[in-house]
Amino acid sequence: IEFQKRQLLEKALSLPVPTVYGQAFFRNSLLKINELSPEIDHRAPDNYTLSTGDEITVTIWGMIDYNQSFTINKDGYIKPALVGLISLKGMTYAQARDLIKQRFAKIYDIKKSEIAISLSFVRLISVNLVGELISPGTYRFPAFTSAYNALVAISGPNNLGSLRNIYIKRNGQTIITLDLYEYLMNPDS
């Protein structure tokens, strides 16, 4: 705790004084996001969309002892022995778990066993954070990192940056515009 306090104090002293409501939210937080970071929970939510590079682990225990990991290949599928191809790219994590259980149940007697499907590695994506930010640049985050967590990790907008017009773009198209005041005033939004 003392180490975290020192880190937070060093960060606060190195950044400009917040002059706009909401800037302190980003400047008074410590969050390091990468594949080894213990600060965030690396479990994917059920609505996480699977893609190439995600790694799925299937574990069966009880009457059957099975533990195998599979990486979704560039064609979008995994290929467990005996089970065959299972196309997962574009599915949610919840849909994929159900499909994998169904496919394994056709080959293995899992009625007397337990089966668990977990996402053991989430692909990393490159994110370009540009504009009036404290630390703009290109960063690699786990694919399910939220825009809010990414902004906290880089200390958010600088004193010229907007908290009301943050654009998420993919392939040159604006996907959504975020208003951080809406989030700060109503976190459930």
PDB file of C-alpha atoms in Angstrom:
ATOM      1  CA  ILE A   1       0.000   0.000   0.000  1.00  0.00           C
ATOM      2  CA  GLU A   2       2.831   2.394   0.818  1.00  0.00           C
ATOM      3  CA  PHE A   3       4.417   1.705  -2.582  1.00  0.00           C
ATOM      4  CA  GLN A   4       1.127   2.490  -4.331  1.00  0.00           C
ATOM      5  CA  LYS A   5       0.753   5.674  -2.306  1.00  0.00           C
ATOM      6  CA  ARG A   6       4.249   6.765  -3.373  1.00  0.00           C
ATOM      7  CA  GLN A   7       3.492   5.966  -7.018  1.00  0.00           C
ATOM      8  CA  LEU A   8       0.232   7.912  -6.901  1.00  0.00           C
ATOM      9  CA  LEU A   9       1.923  10.896  -5.252  1.00  0.00           C
ATOM     10  CA  GLU A  10       4.744  10.869  -7.831  1.00  0.00           C
ATOM     11  CA  LYS A  11       2.188  10.722 -10.627  1.00  0.00           C
ATOM     12  CA  ALA A  12       0.104  13.545  -9.147  1.00  0.00           C
ATOM     13  CA  LEU A  13       3.167  15.769  -8.756  1.00  0.00           C
ATOM     14  CA  SER A  14       4.365  15.108 -12.306  1.00  0.00           C
ATOM     15  CA  LEU A  15       1.071  16.051 -13.995  1.00  0.00           C
ATOM     16  CA  PRO A  16      -0.505  19.474 -14.501  1.00  0.00           C
ATOM     17  CA  VAL A  17      -3.027  20.517 -11.876  1.00  0.00           C
ATOM     18  CA  PRO A  18      -6.539  19.517 -13.004  1.00  0.00           C
ATOM     19  CA  THR A  19      -8.441  22.650 -14.015  1.00  0.00           C
ATOM     20  CA  VAL A  20     -11.570  21.066 -15.470  1.00  0.00           C
ATOM     21  CA  TYR A  21     -14.092  18.913 -13.660  1.00  0.00           C
ATOM     22  CA  GLY A  22     -13.333  15.245 -14.342  1.00  0.00           C
ATOM     23  CA  GLN A  23      -9.614  15.498 -15.043  1.00  0.00           C
ATOM     24  CA  ALA A  24      -8.789  14.389 -11.498  1.00  0.00           C
ATOM     25  CA  PHE A  25     -10.589  11.098 -12.211  1.00  0.00           C
ATOM     26  CA  PHE A  26      -7.758  10.202 -14.618  1.00  0.00           C
ATOM     27  CA  ARG A  27      -4.886  11.841 -12.794  1.00  0.00           C
ATOM     28  CA  ASN A  28      -5.577  10.424  -9.343  1.00  0.00           C
ATOM     29  CA  SER A  29      -5.654   6.797 -10.461  1.00  0.00           C
ATOM     30  CA  LEU A  30      -2.972   4.222 -11.109  1.00  0.00           C
ATOM     31  CA  LEU A  31      -3.734   1.641 -13.746  1.00  0.00           C
ATOM     32  CA  LYS A  32      -1.169  -0.148 -15.850  1.00  0.00           C
ATOM     33  CA  ILE A  33      -2.762  -2.183 -18.575  1.00  0.00           C
ATOM     34  CA  ASN A  34      -0.806  -4.883 -20.351  1.00  0.00           C
ATOM     35  CA  GLU A  35      -0.808  -8.646 -20.607  1.00  0.00           C
ATOM     36  CA  LEU A  36       1.054  -9.069 -17.297  1.00  0.00           C
ATOM     37  CA  SER A  37      -0.650  -6.346 -15.309  1.00  0.00           C
ATOM     38  CA  PRO A  38      -2.064  -7.470 -11.955  1.00  0.00           C
ATOM     39  CA  GLU A  39      -4.058  -4.229 -11.576  1.00  0.00           C
ATOM     40  CA  ILE A  40      -6.980  -5.339 -13.718  1.00  0.00           C
ATOM     41  CA  ASP A  41      -9.044  -8.450 -13.916  1.00  0.00           C
ATOM     42  CA  HIS A  42      -8.062 -10.268 -17.098  1.00  0.00           C
ATOM     43  CA  ARG A  43     -11.191 -12.407 -17.275  1.00  0.00           C
ATOM     44  CA  ALA A  44     -13.177 -11.725 -20.378  1.00  0.00           C
ATOM     45  CA  PRO A  45     -16.849 -10.816 -19.978  1.00  0.00           C
ATOM     46  CA  ASP A  46     -19.494 -13.077 -21.523  1.00  0.00           C
ATOM     47  CA  ASN A  47     -20.106 -10.574 -24.329  1.00  0.00           C
ATOM     48  CA  TYR A  48     -16.419 -10.474 -25.370  1.00  0.00           C
ATOM     49  CA  THR A  49     -16.158 -11.260 -29.109  1.00  0.00           C
ATOM     50  CA  LEU A  50     -13.630 -13.971 -29.910  1.00  0.00           C
ATOM     51  CA  SER A  51     -11.108 -13.590 -32.703  1.00  0.00           C
ATOM     52  CA  THR A  52      -7.805 -14.853 -34.057  1.00  0.00           C
ATOM     53  CA  GLY A  53      -5.186 -15.263 -31.331  1.00  0.00           C
ATOM     54  CA  ASP A  54      -7.548 -15.840 -28.413  1.00  0.00           C
ATOM     55  CA  GLU A  55      -6.717 -19.018 -26.512  1.00  0.00           C
ATOM     56  CA  ILE A  56      -9.434 -21.333 -25.168  1.00  0.00           C
ATOM     57  CA  THR A  57      -8.754 -24.007 -22.536  1.00  0.00           C
ATOM     58  CA  VAL A  58     -11.083 -26.991 -22.194  1.00  0.00           C
ATOM     59  CA  THR A  59     -10.881 -28.945 -18.941  1.00  0.00           C
ATOM     60  CA  ILE A  60     -12.905 -32.063 -18.150  1.00  0.00           C
ATOM     61  CA  TRP A  61     -12.641 -33.832 -14.800  1.00  0.00           C
ATOM     62  CA  GLY A  62     -14.465 -36.628 -13.031  1.00  0.00           C
ATOM     63  CA  MET A  63     -14.785 -39.824 -15.088  1.00  0.00           C
ATOM     64  CA  ILE A  64     -12.616 -38.241 -17.795  1.00  0.00           C
ATOM     65  CA  ASP A  65      -9.356 -36.381 -17.304  1.00  0.00           C
ATOM     66  CA  TYR A  66      -8.819 -33.862 -20.125  1.00  0.00           C
ATOM     67  CA  ASN A  67      -7.044 -30.512 -20.250  1.00  0.00           C
ATOM     68  CA  GLN A  68      -6.091 -28.882 -23.538  1.00  0.00           C
ATOM     69  CA  SER A  69      -5.598 -25.350 -24.818  1.00  0.00           C
ATOM     70  CA  PHE A  70      -6.427 -24.198 -28.340  1.00  0.00           C
ATOM     71  CA  THR A  71      -5.596 -20.947 -30.097  1.00  0.00           C
ATOM     72  CA  ILE A  72      -8.150 -19.619 -32.554  1.00  0.00           C
ATOM     73  CA  ASN A  73      -6.302 -19.722 -35.875  1.00  0.00           C
ATOM     74  CA  LYS A  74      -6.373 -17.177 -38.708  1.00  0.00           C
ATOM     75  CA  ASP A  75      -9.337 -18.991 -40.264  1.00  0.00           C
ATOM     76  CA  GLY A  76     -11.318 -18.540 -37.042  1.00  0.00           C
ATOM     77  CA  TYR A  77     -11.497 -22.052 -35.626  1.00  0.00           C
ATOM     78  CA  ILE A  78      -9.934 -24.467 -33.152  1.00  0.00           C
ATOM     79  CA  LYS A  79      -9.397 -28.158 -33.902  1.00  0.00           C
ATOM     80  CA  PRO A  80      -9.622 -30.452 -30.879  1.00  0.00           C
ATOM     81  CA  ALA A  81      -8.641 -34.064 -31.645  1.00  0.00           C
ATOM     82  CA  LEU A  82     -11.667 -36.316 -32.218  1.00  0.00           C
ATOM     83  CA  VAL A  83     -14.055 -33.347 -31.954  1.00  0.00           C
ATOM     84  CA  GLY A  84     -13.094 -31.658 -35.218  1.00  0.00           C
ATOM     85  CA  LEU A  85     -13.213 -28.041 -36.306  1.00  0.00           C
ATOM     86  CA  ILE A  86     -15.126 -25.609 -34.125  1.00  0.00           C
ATOM     87  CA  SER A  87     -15.563 -22.180 -35.702  1.00  0.00           C
ATOM     88  CA  LEU A  88     -15.438 -19.522 -32.977  1.00  0.00           C
ATOM     89  CA  LYS A  89     -14.342 -16.262 -34.598  1.00  0.00           C
ATOM     90  CA  GLY A  90     -17.033 -13.602 -34.191  1.00  0.00           C
ATOM     91  CA  MET A  91     -18.891 -15.476 -31.426  1.00  0.00           C
ATOM     92  CA  THR A  92     -19.277 -14.122 -27.938  1.00  0.00           C
ATOM     93  CA  TYR A  93     -17.411 -15.899 -25.179  1.00  0.00           C
ATOM     94  CA  ALA A  94     -20.745 -17.183 -23.773  1.00  0.00           C
ATOM     95  CA  GLN A  95     -21.847 -18.555 -27.172  1.00  0.00           C
ATOM     96  CA  ALA A  96     -18.470 -20.221 -27.673  1.00  0.00           C
ATOM     97  CA  ARG A  97     -18.622 -21.954 -24.263  1.00  0.00           C
ATOM     98  CA  ASP A  98     -22.047 -23.395 -25.108  1.00  0.00           C
ATOM     99  CA  LEU A  99     -20.946 -24.578 -28.561  1.00  0.00           C
ATOM    100  CA  ILE A 100     -17.754 -26.176 -27.254  1.00  0.00           C
ATOM    101  CA  LYS A 101     -19.691 -28.019 -24.535  1.00  0.00           C
ATOM    102  CA  GLN A 102     -22.173 -29.319 -27.127  1.00  0.00           C
ATOM    103  CA  ARG A 103     -19.413 -30.489 -29.464  1.00  0.00           C
ATOM    104  CA  PHE A 104     -17.417 -32.187 -26.702  1.00  0.00           C
ATOM    105  CA  ALA A 105     -20.581 -33.861 -25.342  1.00  0.00           C
ATOM    106  CA  LYS A 106     -20.980 -35.651 -28.691  1.00  0.00           C
ATOM    107  CA  ILE A 107     -17.558 -37.323 -28.301  1.00  0.00           C
ATOM    108  CA  TYR A 108     -16.919 -37.530 -24.559  1.00  0.00           C
ATOM    109  CA  ASP A 109     -19.268 -38.819 -21.866  1.00  0.00           C
ATOM    110  CA  ILE A 110     -19.474 -35.632 -19.833  1.00  0.00           C
ATOM    111  CA  LYS A 111     -22.673 -36.611 -18.007  1.00  0.00           C
ATOM    112  CA  LYS A 112     -20.556 -38.083 -15.221  1.00  0.00           C
ATOM    113  CA  SER A 113     -17.902 -35.399 -15.461  1.00  0.00           C
ATOM    114  CA  GLU A 114     -17.576 -31.661 -15.164  1.00  0.00           C
ATOM    115  CA  ILE A 115     -16.445 -29.475 -18.046  1.00  0.00           C
ATOM    116  CA  ALA A 116     -15.014 -25.965 -17.886  1.00  0.00           C
ATOM    117  CA  ILE A 117     -14.190 -23.726 -20.796  1.00  0.00           C
ATOM    118  CA  SER A 118     -12.029 -20.713 -20.073  1.00  0.00           C
ATOM    119  CA  LEU A 119     -10.335 -18.005 -22.030  1.00  0.00           C
ATOM    120  CA  SER A 120      -6.718 -18.502 -21.025  1.00  0.00           C
ATOM    121  CA  PHE A 121      -5.201 -15.782 -23.219  1.00  0.00           C
ATOM    122  CA  VAL A 122      -6.862 -12.755 -24.739  1.00  0.00           C
ATOM    123  CA  ARG A 123      -5.286 -11.244 -27.821  1.00  0.00           C
ATOM    124  CA  LEU A 124      -3.616  -7.883 -27.541  1.00  0.00           C
ATOM    125  CA  ILE A 125      -4.668  -5.021 -29.767  1.00  0.00           C
ATOM    126  CA  SER A 126      -2.807  -1.871 -30.723  1.00  0.00           C
ATOM    127  CA  VAL A 127      -4.666   1.303 -29.883  1.00  0.00           C
ATOM    128  CA  ASN A 128      -3.676   4.755 -31.119  1.00  0.00           C
ATOM    129  CA  LEU A 129      -4.581   7.402 -28.565  1.00  0.00           C
ATOM    130  CA  VAL A 130      -4.295  10.809 -30.211  1.00  0.00           C
ATOM    131  CA  GLY A 131      -5.334  14.350 -29.468  1.00  0.00           C
ATOM    132  CA  GLU A 132      -5.043  16.555 -26.415  1.00  0.00           C
ATOM    133  CA  LEU A 133      -3.965  13.823 -23.982  1.00  0.00           C
ATOM    134  CA  ILE A 134      -1.361  13.651 -21.239  1.00  0.00           C
ATOM    135  CA  SER A 135       0.405  10.684 -22.900  1.00  0.00           C
ATOM    136  CA  PRO A 136      -0.738  10.197 -26.493  1.00  0.00           C
ATOM    137  CA  GLY A 137       0.741   7.325 -28.454  1.00  0.00           C
ATOM    138  CA  THR A 138       0.255   3.741 -29.557  1.00  0.00           C
ATOM    139  CA  TYR A 139      -0.413   1.223 -26.799  1.00  0.00           C
ATOM    140  CA  ARG A 140      -1.066  -2.517 -26.646  1.00  0.00           C
ATOM    141  CA  PHE A 141      -4.015  -3.488 -24.464  1.00  0.00           C
ATOM    142  CA  PRO A 142      -5.971  -6.702 -23.884  1.00  0.00           C
ATOM    143  CA  ALA A 143      -8.769  -6.700 -26.467  1.00  0.00           C
ATOM    144  CA  PHE A 144     -11.534  -6.190 -23.891  1.00  0.00           C
ATOM    145  CA  THR A 145     -10.026  -3.062 -22.310  1.00  0.00           C
ATOM    146  CA  SER A 146     -12.598  -0.284 -22.093  1.00  0.00           C
ATOM    147  CA  ALA A 147     -11.990   3.208 -23.444  1.00  0.00           C
ATOM    148  CA  TYR A 148     -12.261   4.498 -19.867  1.00  0.00           C
ATOM    149  CA  ASN A 149      -9.534   2.131 -18.623  1.00  0.00           C
ATOM    150  CA  ALA A 150      -7.282   3.080 -21.538  1.00  0.00           C
ATOM    151  CA  LEU A 151      -7.720   6.777 -20.723  1.00  0.00           C
ATOM    152  CA  VAL A 152      -6.975   6.186 -17.030  1.00  0.00           C
ATOM    153  CA  ALA A 153      -3.828   4.241 -17.999  1.00  0.00           C
ATOM    154  CA  ILE A 154      -2.497   7.267 -19.932  1.00  0.00           C
ATOM    155  CA  SER A 155      -3.717   9.858 -17.370  1.00  0.00           C
ATOM    156  CA  GLY A 156      -6.557  11.127 -19.576  1.00  0.00           C
ATOM    157  CA  PRO A 157      -7.002  14.404 -21.451  1.00  0.00           C
ATOM    158  CA  ASN A 158      -4.657  17.318 -20.830  1.00  0.00           C
ATOM    159  CA  ASN A 159      -5.904  20.795 -19.897  1.00  0.00           C
ATOM    160  CA  LEU A 160      -6.864  21.511 -23.523  1.00  0.00           C
ATOM    161  CA  GLY A 161      -8.536  18.165 -24.108  1.00  0.00           C
ATOM    162  CA  SER A 162     -12.267  17.592 -24.139  1.00  0.00           C
ATOM    163  CA  LEU A 163     -14.034  15.302 -21.714  1.00  0.00           C
ATOM    164  CA  ARG A 164     -17.232  15.513 -23.760  1.00  0.00           C
ATOM    165  CA  ASN A 165     -16.155  14.516 -27.267  1.00  0.00           C
ATOM    166  CA  ILE A 166     -14.016  11.400 -27.268  1.00  0.00           C
ATOM    167  CA  TYR A 167     -14.233   9.477 -30.507  1.00  0.00           C
ATOM    168  CA  ILE A 168     -13.692   5.734 -30.892  1.00  0.00           C
ATOM    169  CA  LYS A 169     -12.736   5.026 -34.509  1.00  0.00           C
ATOM    170  CA  ARG A 170     -12.134   1.823 -36.439  1.00  0.00           C
ATOM    171  CA  ASN A 171     -11.001   1.751 -40.054  1.00  0.00           C
ATOM    172  CA  GLY A 172     -11.575   5.499 -40.382  1.00  0.00           C
ATOM    173  CA  GLN A 173     -15.190   5.305 -39.164  1.00  0.00           C
ATOM    174  CA  THR A 174     -16.418   6.799 -35.883  1.00  0.00           C
ATOM    175  CA  ILE A 175     -17.979   3.918 -33.943  1.00  0.00           C
ATOM    176  CA  ILE A 176     -19.143   5.927 -30.943  1.00  0.00           C
ATOM    177  CA  THR A 177     -18.649   9.299 -29.274  1.00  0.00           C
ATOM    178  CA  LEU A 178     -18.133   9.229 -25.519  1.00  0.00           C
ATOM    179  CA  ASP A 179     -19.115  11.938 -23.073  1.00  0.00           C
ATOM    180  CA  LEU A 180     -17.114  11.397 -19.897  1.00  0.00           C
ATOM    181  CA  TYR A 181     -19.365  13.753 -17.947  1.00  0.00           C
ATOM    182  CA  GLU A 182     -22.239  11.383 -18.625  1.00  0.00           C
ATOM    183  CA  TYR A 183     -20.109   8.531 -17.258  1.00  0.00           C
ATOM    184  CA  LEU A 184     -18.888  10.496 -14.225  1.00  0.00           C
ATOM    185  CA  MET A 185     -22.404  11.645 -13.332  1.00  0.00           C
ATOM    186  CA  ASN A 186     -24.065   8.302 -14.108  1.00  0.00           C
ATOM    187  CA  PRO A 187     -21.590   5.363 -14.087  1.00  0.00           C
ATOM    188  CA  ASP A 188     -24.363   2.922 -15.040  1.00  0.00           C
ATOM    189  CA  SER A 189     -24.719   4.691 -18.385  1.00  0.00           C
TER     190      SER A 189
END
